mmCIF file of C-alpha atoms in Angstrom:
data_model
loop_
_atom_site.group_PDB
_atom_site.id
_atom_site.type_symbol
_atom_site.label_atom_id
_atom_site.label_comp_id
_atom_site.label_asym_id
_atom_site.label_seq_id
_atom_site.Cartn_x
_atom_site.Cartn_y
_atom_site.Cartn_z
ATOM 1 C CA MET A 205 0.000 0.000 0.000
ATOM 2 C CA THR A 206 1.204 3.510 -0.760
ATOM 3 C CA MET A 207 -0.215 7.020 -1.023
ATOM 4 C CA ASP A 208 0.134 9.799 -3.559
ATOM 5 C CA ASN A 209 2.358 12.795 -2.904
ATOM 6 C CA ALA A 210 -0.536 15.214 -2.374
ATOM 7 C CA THR A 211 -1.930 13.063 0.436
ATOM 8 C CA PHE A 212 1.478 12.379 1.955
ATOM 9 C CA PHE A 213 2.596 16.006 2.167
ATOM 10 C CA ALA A 214 -0.830 17.219 3.310
ATOM 11 C CA GLY A 215 -0.766 14.769 6.215
ATOM 12 C CA TYR A 216 2.927 14.918 7.144
ATOM 13 C CA ASN A 217 3.442 16.417 10.612
ATOM 14 C CA HIS A 218 6.231 18.804 9.664
ATOM 15 C CA LEU A 219 5.965 20.687 12.984
ATOM 16 C CA TYR A 220 6.278 17.589 15.185
ATOM 17 C CA HIS A 221 9.794 18.286 16.455
ATOM 18 C CA PHE A 222 9.182 22.031 16.832
ATOM 19 C CA HIS A 223 6.080 21.633 18.993
ATOM 20 C CA LYS A 224 7.541 18.821 21.093
ATOM 21 C CA ALA A 225 10.858 20.592 21.714
ATOM 22 C CA THR A 226 9.132 23.879 22.562
ATOM 23 C CA LEU A 227 6.774 22.174 25.015
ATOM 24 C CA LEU A 228 9.647 20.333 26.702
ATOM 25 C CA PHE A 229 11.806 23.441 26.936
ATOM 26 C CA HIS A 230 8.918 25.435 28.411
ATOM 27 C CA TYR A 231 8.425 22.903 31.205
ATOM 28 C CA TYR A 232 12.176 22.633 31.758
ATOM 29 C CA GLU A 233 12.286 26.391 32.329
ATOM 30 C CA HIS A 234 9.032 26.415 34.342
ATOM 31 C CA PRO A 235 8.743 23.071 36.182
ATOM 32 C CA ASP A 236 6.203 24.562 38.592
ATOM 33 C CA LYS A 237 3.778 24.855 35.657
ATOM 34 C CA TYR A 238 4.018 21.123 35.073
ATOM 35 C CA PHE A 239 3.147 20.266 38.656
ATOM 36 C CA SER A 240 0.309 22.801 38.941
ATOM 37 C CA ASP A 241 -1.185 22.544 35.435
ATOM 38 C CA VAL A 242 -0.514 18.923 34.474
ATOM 39 C CA LEU A 243 0.359 16.572 37.321
ATOM 40 C CA ASN A 244 -1.969 17.847 40.045
ATOM 41 C CA PRO A 245 -5.186 17.889 37.960
ATOM 42 C CA LEU A 246 -4.555 14.397 36.566
ATOM 43 C CA TYR A 247 -3.600 12.514 39.738
ATOM 44 C CA SER A 248 -4.918 12.453 43.274
ATOM 45 C CA PRO A 249 -2.531 13.235 46.144
ATOM 46 C CA LEU A 250 -2.355 9.512 46.950
ATOM 47 C CA GLU A 251 -1.530 8.633 43.337
ATOM 48 C CA ARG A 252 1.112 11.342 43.195
ATOM 49 C CA GLU A 253 2.722 10.024 46.367
ATOM 50 C CA SER A 254 2.872 6.519 44.874
ATOM 51 C CA PHE A 255 5.315 7.784 42.258
ATOM 52 C CA PHE A 256 7.809 8.657 45.034
ATOM 53 C CA PHE A 257 9.841 11.225 43.102
ATOM 54 C CA ALA A 258 6.990 12.551 40.948
ATOM 55 C CA LYS A 259 7.051 15.862 42.810
ATOM 56 C CA ASP A 260 10.840 16.102 42.783
ATOM 57 C CA GLU A 261 11.748 19.027 40.520
ATOM 58 C CA VAL A 262 15.309 17.784 40.016
ATOM 59 C CA TYR A 263 14.178 14.396 38.709
ATOM 60 C CA PHE A 264 11.555 16.047 36.534
ATOM 61 C CA LYS A 265 14.038 18.416 34.885
ATOM 62 C CA LYS A 266 16.427 15.533 34.241
ATOM 63 C CA ALA A 267 13.627 13.591 32.543
ATOM 64 C CA VAL A 268 12.710 16.589 30.396
ATOM 65 C CA ALA A 269 16.351 17.186 29.421
ATOM 66 C CA LEU A 270 16.653 13.540 28.337
ATOM 67 C CA ASP A 271 13.461 13.721 26.282
ATOM 68 C CA LEU A 272 14.507 16.978 24.641
ATOM 69 C CA ARG A 273 17.892 15.542 23.716
ATOM 70 C CA SER A 274 16.308 12.387 22.289
ATOM 71 C CA THR A 275 13.848 14.543 20.326
ATOM 72 C CA TYR A 276 16.758 16.568 18.964
ATOM 73 C CA PHE A 277 18.539 13.439 17.735
ATOM 74 C CA HIS A 278 15.335 12.178 16.100
ATOM 75 C CA CYS A 279 14.946 15.560 14.401
ATOM 76 C CA ILE A 280 18.458 15.317 12.936
ATOM 77 C CA GLU A 281 17.859 11.791 11.667
ATOM 78 C CA THR A 282 14.516 12.776 10.118
ATOM 79 C CA LEU A 283 15.991 15.873 8.496
ATOM 80 C CA PHE A 284 18.757 14.030 6.676
ATOM 81 C CA ASN A 285 16.434 11.213 5.700
ATOM 82 C CA LEU A 286 14.215 13.768 3.941
ATOM 83 C CA ILE A 287 17.196 15.516 2.349
ATOM 84 C CA GLY A 288 18.420 12.219 0.911
ATOM 85 C CA VAL A 289 14.971 11.467 -0.523
ATOM 86 C CA PHE A 290 14.568 14.907 -2.098
ATOM 87 C CA LYS A 291 18.084 14.824 -3.554
ATOM 88 C CA ARG A 292 17.121 11.622 -5.366
ATOM 89 C CA GLU A 293 13.813 13.238 -6.285
ATOM 90 C CA ALA A 294 15.603 16.050 -8.125
ATOM 91 C CA GLU A 295 17.632 13.575 -10.178
ATOM 92 C CA CYS A 296 14.616 11.380 -10.924
ATOM 93 C CA TYR A 297 12.477 14.319 -12.032
ATOM 94 C CA ARG A 298 15.177 15.582 -14.363
ATOM 95 C CA ALA A 299 15.718 12.123 -15.881
ATOM 96 C CA THR A 300 12.073 11.051 -16.261
ATOM 97 C CA GLY A 301 9.981 14.207 -15.968
ATOM 98 C CA LYS A 302 8.036 12.560 -13.130
ATOM 99 C CA MET A 303 8.146 12.953 -9.378
ATOM 100 C CA PRO A 304 8.801 9.695 -7.486
ATOM 101 C CA ASN A 305 6.492 8.590 -4.700
ATOM 102 C CA ALA A 306 7.814 10.338 -1.579
ATOM 103 C CA PHE A 307 6.151 7.986 0.923
ATOM 104 C CA GLN A 308 7.698 4.931 -0.705
ATOM 105 C CA ALA A 309 11.094 6.588 -1.141
ATOM 106 C CA LEU A 310 11.189 7.605 2.516
ATOM 107 C CA THR A 311 10.153 4.130 3.646
ATOM 108 C CA GLU A 312 12.781 2.368 1.539
ATOM 109 C CA TYR A 313 15.718 4.729 2.165
ATOM 110 C CA PRO A 314 18.657 2.553 3.331
ATOM 111 C CA ASP A 315 19.589 3.029 6.994
ATOM 112 C CA LYS A 316 23.264 2.391 6.291
ATOM 113 C CA GLN A 317 23.342 5.035 3.578
ATOM 114 C CA LEU A 318 21.663 7.537 5.900
ATOM 115 C CA ASP A 319 24.242 6.894 8.640
ATOM 116 C CA GLU A 320 27.103 7.268 6.156
ATOM 117 C CA GLU A 321 25.722 10.544 4.819
ATOM 118 C CA ILE A 322 25.283 11.998 8.301
ATOM 119 C CA ALA A 323 28.870 10.985 9.138
ATOM 120 C CA ARG A 324 30.221 12.681 6.001
ATOM 121 C CA TYR A 325 28.228 15.869 6.421
ATOM 122 C CA GLY A 326 29.164 16.110 10.078
ATOM 123 C CA SER A 327 32.875 15.748 9.353
ATOM 124 C CA ASN A 328 33.091 18.699 6.959
ATOM 125 C CA SER A 329 30.563 21.191 5.598
ATOM 126 C CA SER A 330 32.255 20.950 2.181
ATOM 127 C CA GLU A 331 30.626 17.512 1.886
ATOM 128 C CA LEU A 332 27.417 19.471 1.323
ATOM 129 C CA ASP A 333 28.790 21.492 -1.606
ATOM 130 C CA TRP A 334 26.530 19.497 -3.922
ATOM 131 C CA MET A 335 23.619 21.589 -2.636
ATOM 132 C CA LEU A 336 24.896 24.523 -4.703
ATOM 133 C CA GLU A 337 25.508 22.440 -7.814
ATOM 134 C CA VAL A 338 23.068 22.686 -10.711
ATOM 135 C CA VAL A 339 21.133 19.488 -11.364
ATOM 136 C CA GLU A 340 22.429 18.163 -14.682
ATOM 137 C CA GLY A 341 20.298 19.332 -17.594
ATOM 138 C CA SER A 342 18.323 21.847 -15.522
ATOM 139 C CA ASP A 343 18.627 25.457 -14.412
ATOM 140 C CA TRP A 344 18.099 24.871 -10.673
ATOM 141 C CA THR A 345 20.427 23.702 -7.931
ATOM 142 C CA TYR A 346 19.902 20.735 -5.643
ATOM 143 C CA GLY A 347 19.532 23.058 -2.667
ATOM 144 C CA ARG A 348 16.880 25.132 -4.372
ATOM 145 C CA HIS A 349 14.919 22.006 -5.312
ATOM 146 C CA ILE A 350 15.147 20.584 -1.787
ATOM 147 C CA PHE A 351 14.429 23.687 0.291
ATOM 148 C CA PHE A 352 12.695 26.139 -2.079
ATOM 149 C CA PHE A 353 10.543 23.669 -3.981
ATOM 150 C CA GLY A 354 8.007 25.138 -6.396
ATOM 151 C CA LEU A 355 8.744 28.775 -5.591
ATOM 152 C CA THR A 356 8.497 30.994 -8.667
ATOM 153 C CA PRO A 357 8.936 34.678 -7.800
ATOM 154 C CA PRO A 358 7.980 37.408 -10.300
ATOM 155 C CA ASP A 359 10.454 37.862 -13.148
ATOM 156 C CA ASP A 360 11.380 41.344 -11.966
ATOM 157 C CA ASP A 361 12.398 39.894 -8.602
ATOM 158 C CA LEU A 362 13.978 36.659 -9.842
ATOM 159 C CA GLU A 363 17.603 37.791 -9.708
ATOM 160 C CA GLY A 364 17.293 39.125 -6.171
ATOM 161 C CA TYR A 365 15.490 35.985 -5.030
ATOM 162 C CA LEU A 366 18.131 33.680 -6.482
ATOM 163 C CA ARG A 367 20.884 35.725 -4.867
ATOM 164 C CA GLN A 368 19.144 35.554 -1.480
ATOM 165 C CA ALA A 369 18.489 31.840 -1.841
ATOM 166 C CA GLU A 370 22.136 31.103 -2.664
ATOM 167 C CA THR A 371 23.352 33.159 0.317
ATOM 168 C CA SER A 372 20.882 31.357 2.560
ATOM 169 C CA LEU A 373 21.932 27.939 1.251
ATOM 170 C CA GLN A 374 25.567 28.748 2.046
ATOM 171 C CA ALA A 375 24.574 29.418 5.654
ATOM 172 C CA MET A 376 22.316 26.362 5.722
ATOM 173 C CA LYS A 377 25.275 24.197 4.691
ATOM 174 C CA LEU A 378 26.991 25.250 7.912
ATOM 175 C CA GLY A 379 23.844 24.560 9.924
ATOM 176 C CA LEU A 380 23.373 21.135 8.380
ATOM 177 C CA SER A 381 26.993 20.202 9.060
ATOM 178 C CA LEU A 382 26.678 21.280 12.710
ATOM 179 C CA LEU A 383 23.467 19.274 13.063
ATOM 180 C CA ALA A 384 25.019 16.189 11.486
ATOM 181 C CA ALA A 385 28.099 16.472 13.717
ATOM 182 C CA ASP A 386 25.882 15.935 16.767
ATOM 183 C CA LEU A 387 24.732 12.566 15.418
ATOM 184 C CA VAL A 388 27.910 11.233 13.799
ATOM 185 C CA ASP A 389 28.282 8.816 16.710
ATOM 186 C CA LYS A 390 24.858 7.278 17.382
ATOM 187 C CA GLY A 391 25.919 5.590 20.620
ATOM 188 C CA GLU A 392 24.057 8.058 22.812
ATOM 189 C CA TYR A 393 20.950 8.094 20.589
ATOM 190 C CA ASN A 394 20.827 4.285 20.605
ATOM 191 C CA SER A 395 21.083 4.331 24.393
ATOM 192 C CA TYR A 396 17.881 6.375 24.548
ATOM 193 C CA LYS A 397 16.039 4.063 22.168
ATOM 194 C CA HIS A 398 17.143 0.755 23.685
ATOM 195 C CA GLY A 399 16.609 0.476 27.422
ATOM 196 C CA LEU A 400 17.229 4.141 28.260
ATOM 197 C CA ARG A 401 20.831 3.269 29.103
ATOM 198 C CA VAL A 402 21.659 6.870 30.023
ATOM 199 C CA LEU A 403 22.749 7.930 33.518
ATOM 200 C CA ASP A 404 23.709 11.215 35.127
ATOM 201 C CA ALA A 405 26.319 9.363 37.151
ATOM 202 C CA MET A 406 29.411 11.529 36.734
ATOM 203 C CA ARG A 407 30.086 14.499 38.997
ATOM 204 C CA THR A 408 33.786 15.303 38.682
ATOM 205 C CA PHE A 409 36.676 14.326 36.432
ATOM 206 C CA PHE A 410 40.122 14.163 37.999
ATOM 207 C CA ILE A 411 43.094 14.491 35.651
ATOM 208 C CA LEU A 412 46.651 14.008 36.864
ATOM 209 C CA ASN A 413 49.712 15.411 35.111
ATOM 210 C CA LYS A 414 52.552 13.032 36.017
ATOM 211 C CA GLU A 415 55.266 15.480 35.017
ATOM 212 C CA THR A 416 54.095 18.456 37.095
ATOM 213 C CA LYS A 417 52.194 16.361 39.663
ATOM 214 C CA GLU A 418 49.284 18.771 39.269
ATOM 215 C CA MET A 419 45.755 17.476 39.712
ATOM 216 C CA TYR A 420 42.911 19.079 37.746
ATOM 217 C CA THR A 421 39.204 18.755 38.427
ATOM 218 C CA VAL A 422 36.584 19.176 35.731
ATOM 219 C CA ASP A 423 33.010 19.874 36.773
ATOM 220 C CA ALA A 424 30.865 17.126 35.236
ATOM 221 C CA THR A 425 27.544 18.069 36.827
ATOM 222 C CA ASN A 426 25.786 18.638 33.496
ATOM 223 C CA THR A 427 26.830 15.344 31.942
ATOM 224 C CA LEU A 428 25.306 12.043 30.896
ATOM 225 C CA THR A 429 27.092 8.702 30.887
ATOM 226 C CA PHE A 430 26.122 5.924 28.496
ATOM 227 C CA PRO A 431 27.541 2.677 27.050
ATOM 228 C CA LYS A 432 28.808 2.543 23.471
ATOM 229 C CA LYS A 433 28.805 -0.864 21.868
ATOM 230 C CA ARG A 434 31.839 -1.813 19.820
ATOM 231 C CA ARG A 435 32.396 -5.022 17.898
ATOM 232 C CA LYS A 436 34.227 -6.759 20.711
ATOM 233 C CA SER A 437 33.727 -4.475 23.681
ATOM 234 C CA VAL A 438 31.560 -1.916 25.414
ATOM 235 C CA GLU A 439 32.933 1.540 26.171
ATOM 236 C CA ILE A 440 31.573 3.978 28.733
ATOM 237 C CA ALA A 441 31.243 7.501 27.346
ATOM 238 C CA THR A 442 30.338 10.796 28.996
ATOM 239 C CA THR A 443 28.934 13.859 27.234
ATOM 240 C CA TYR A 444 27.902 17.333 28.333
ATOM 241 C CA VAL A 445 24.213 18.253 28.142
ATOM 242 C CA ASP A 446 23.325 21.774 27.049
ATOM 243 C CA VAL A 447 19.540 22.097 27.221
ATOM 244 C CA VAL A 448 19.400 25.565 25.642
ATOM 245 C CA ARG A 449 21.587 24.518 22.722
ATOM 246 C CA ASP A 450 19.661 21.255 22.255
ATOM 247 C CA TYR A 451 16.432 23.239 22.051
ATOM 248 C CA ARG A 452 17.743 25.874 19.652
ATOM 249 C CA MET A 453 19.386 23.316 17.369
ATOM 250 C CA CYS A 454 16.238 21.186 17.368
ATOM 251 C CA VAL A 455 14.234 24.245 16.325
ATOM 252 C CA LEU A 456 16.765 24.916 13.557
ATOM 253 C CA GLY A 457 16.426 21.370 12.251
ATOM 254 C CA ALA A 458 12.637 21.645 12.526
ATOM 255 C CA ARG A 459 12.673 24.841 10.464
ATOM 256 C CA PHE A 460 14.641 23.072 7.733
ATOM 257 C CA ILE A 461 12.089 20.239 7.765
ATOM 258 C CA GLN A 462 9.240 22.743 7.658
ATOM 259 C CA MET A 463 10.747 24.419 4.586
ATOM 260 C CA MET A 464 10.985 21.155 2.654
ATOM 261 C CA ILE A 465 7.558 19.810 3.554
ATOM 262 C CA ASN A 466 5.483 22.987 3.559
ATOM 263 C CA GLN A 467 6.534 24.033 0.047
ATOM 264 C CA ARG A 468 5.609 20.586 -1.263
ATOM 265 C CA ARG A 469 2.358 20.533 0.686
ATOM 266 C CA ILE A 470 1.335 23.755 -1.053
ATOM 267 C CA ALA A 471 2.624 22.726 -4.482
ATOM 268 C CA TYR A 472 0.775 19.399 -4.482
ATOM 269 C CA ASN A 473 -2.467 20.768 -3.014
ATOM 270 C CA LYS A 474 -2.940 24.068 -4.841
ATOM 271 C CA LYS A 475 -6.640 23.404 -5.437
ATOM 272 C CA SER A 476 -7.416 22.927 -1.754
ATOM 273 C CA ILE A 477 -4.918 25.397 -0.262
ATOM 274 C CA ASP A 478 -5.583 29.047 -1.048
ATOM 275 C CA VAL A 479 -2.227 30.750 -0.609
ATOM 276 C CA GLU A 480 -1.337 33.981 -2.378
ATOM 277 C CA GLN A 481 2.006 34.510 -0.664
ATOM 278 C CA VAL A 482 4.291 31.879 0.816
ATOM 279 C CA PRO A 483 6.559 32.854 3.742
ATOM 280 C CA ILE A 484 10.166 31.957 2.961
ATOM 281 C CA SER A 485 12.843 31.395 5.599
ATOM 282 C CA MET A 486 16.267 32.822 4.844
ATOM 283 C CA PHE A 487 19.353 32.225 6.977
ATOM 284 C CA THR A 488 22.680 33.907 7.615
ATOM 285 C CA GLU A 489 25.828 32.432 9.109
ATOM 286 C CA LYS A 490 25.258 34.640 12.160
ATOM 287 C CA SER A 491 21.771 33.229 12.739
ATOM 288 C CA ILE A 492 23.076 29.668 12.345
ATOM 289 C CA ARG A 493 25.852 30.214 14.879
ATOM 290 C CA TRP A 494 23.335 31.703 17.325
ATOM 291 C CA HIS A 495 21.459 28.388 17.330
ATOM 292 C CA ALA A 496 24.706 26.441 17.818
ATOM 293 C CA GLU A 497 26.086 28.615 20.609
ATOM 294 C CA ARG A 498 26.981 26.634 23.722
ATOM 295 C CA HIS A 499 25.565 27.548 27.132
ATOM 296 C CA VAL A 500 27.250 24.987 29.385
ATOM 297 C CA SER A 501 30.823 25.648 30.453
ATOM 298 C CA ASN A 502 33.327 23.030 31.539
ATOM 299 C CA PRO A 503 35.090 24.723 34.472
ATOM 300 C CA ILE A 504 38.553 23.329 35.152
ATOM 301 C CA THR A 505 40.300 23.950 38.458
ATOM 302 C CA THR A 506 43.591 22.807 39.968
ATOM 303 C CA ILE A 507 43.740 20.996 43.306
ATOM 304 C CA GLU A 508 46.579 19.616 45.380
ATOM 305 C CA LEU A 509 47.263 15.885 45.150
ATOM 306 C CA GLU A 510 46.766 15.561 48.895
ATOM 307 C CA ASP A 511 43.321 17.176 48.589
ATOM 308 C CA PHE A 512 42.376 14.715 45.858
ATOM 309 C CA GLU A 513 43.346 11.761 48.050
ATOM 310 C CA ARG A 514 41.414 13.234 50.979
ATOM 311 C CA MET A 515 38.309 13.921 48.838
ATOM 312 C CA THR A 516 38.192 10.542 47.113
ATOM 313 C CA GLY A 517 39.935 8.178 49.503
ATOM 314 C CA ILE A 518 42.161 7.076 46.590
ATOM 315 C CA LYS A 519 45.897 6.891 47.148
ATOM 316 C CA VAL A 520 47.863 7.875 44.039
ATOM 317 C CA SER A 521 51.285 6.509 43.120
ATOM 318 C CA LEU A 522 52.952 8.225 40.177
ATOM 319 C CA ASP A 523 54.872 5.030 39.408
ATOM 320 C CA ARG A 524 51.839 2.841 38.856
ATOM 321 C CA ASP A 525 51.330 1.417 35.393
ATOM 322 C CA SER A 526 47.656 2.298 35.657
ATOM 323 C CA LEU A 527 48.587 5.968 35.318
ATOM 324 C CA ASP A 528 50.307 5.536 31.974
ATOM 325 C CA ASP A 529 47.398 7.228 30.262
ATOM 326 C CA GLU A 530 48.025 10.283 32.472
ATOM 327 C CA SER A 531 44.382 10.527 33.453
ATOM 328 C CA LYS A 532 41.863 9.201 35.921
ATOM 329 C CA SER A 533 38.173 9.849 36.479
ATOM 330 C CA SER A 534 36.000 9.604 39.545
ATOM 331 C CA HIS A 535 32.268 9.594 40.234
#
């Protein structure tokens, strides 16, 4: 079973990630609203007590941060899945004069290919240079087909529009590369999907310099620890969580998705959608970097070796083989 493009784009929830991320971020910033507006009306005091930590604001904010981060990763994956489909769409349309079935193409897109593309794009924004290349035998670029589908400005404004679109696509290349970079390693994302194997277990990193005998502490309060499966082993990884950045980047990815889907929704349903003017999103490098700006610092301080031993109860010998990597960590 399949569905035609008009039906698919009319029914596609292109604002899913935007609405979910915005709702989560709102309750992260205002947890009291969750307890007063959501939890209390739905559950009796006895039921609320049965959840033990249900009223604990700290636990609630941790849960929201996890959900927002998982939503962000899903947004990235969805975004590049759609980009891959619409890149093929441009080539197919030029070769055959027909648009392929988007629902089928999205369903059948190879997972391995998607992972490889995300890895390439995240390693270097130049891997997205094809967006500015003209589709062979046409007069439009891949980027214009993917993100500005069906837009035909008046002839007297065509040159200015094309110039704006190209400038925006240059900035979007940077944004797409930054988004992909956050999902190059899917170990954390897989930990959310399979068993929620994500813990906020780390508090402080201790790093010892054997040459100077200096001990450094790194605040790891805003971190998550998760297992990463390798072929023959399991590694334990720790990453910083930046809720503000996760939200802003998720919104950026959602805006890219909205551009692709909304233009096609209008183009395929012109008879049922009465639109005289279509709002067009344009981006600059400055606006992209605003979304990607980090809001969690990693403060590093120096402590005396004796203080480390007193704090942790661990006796350190600079001659031990276990210190050959010049670093240690502690919970």
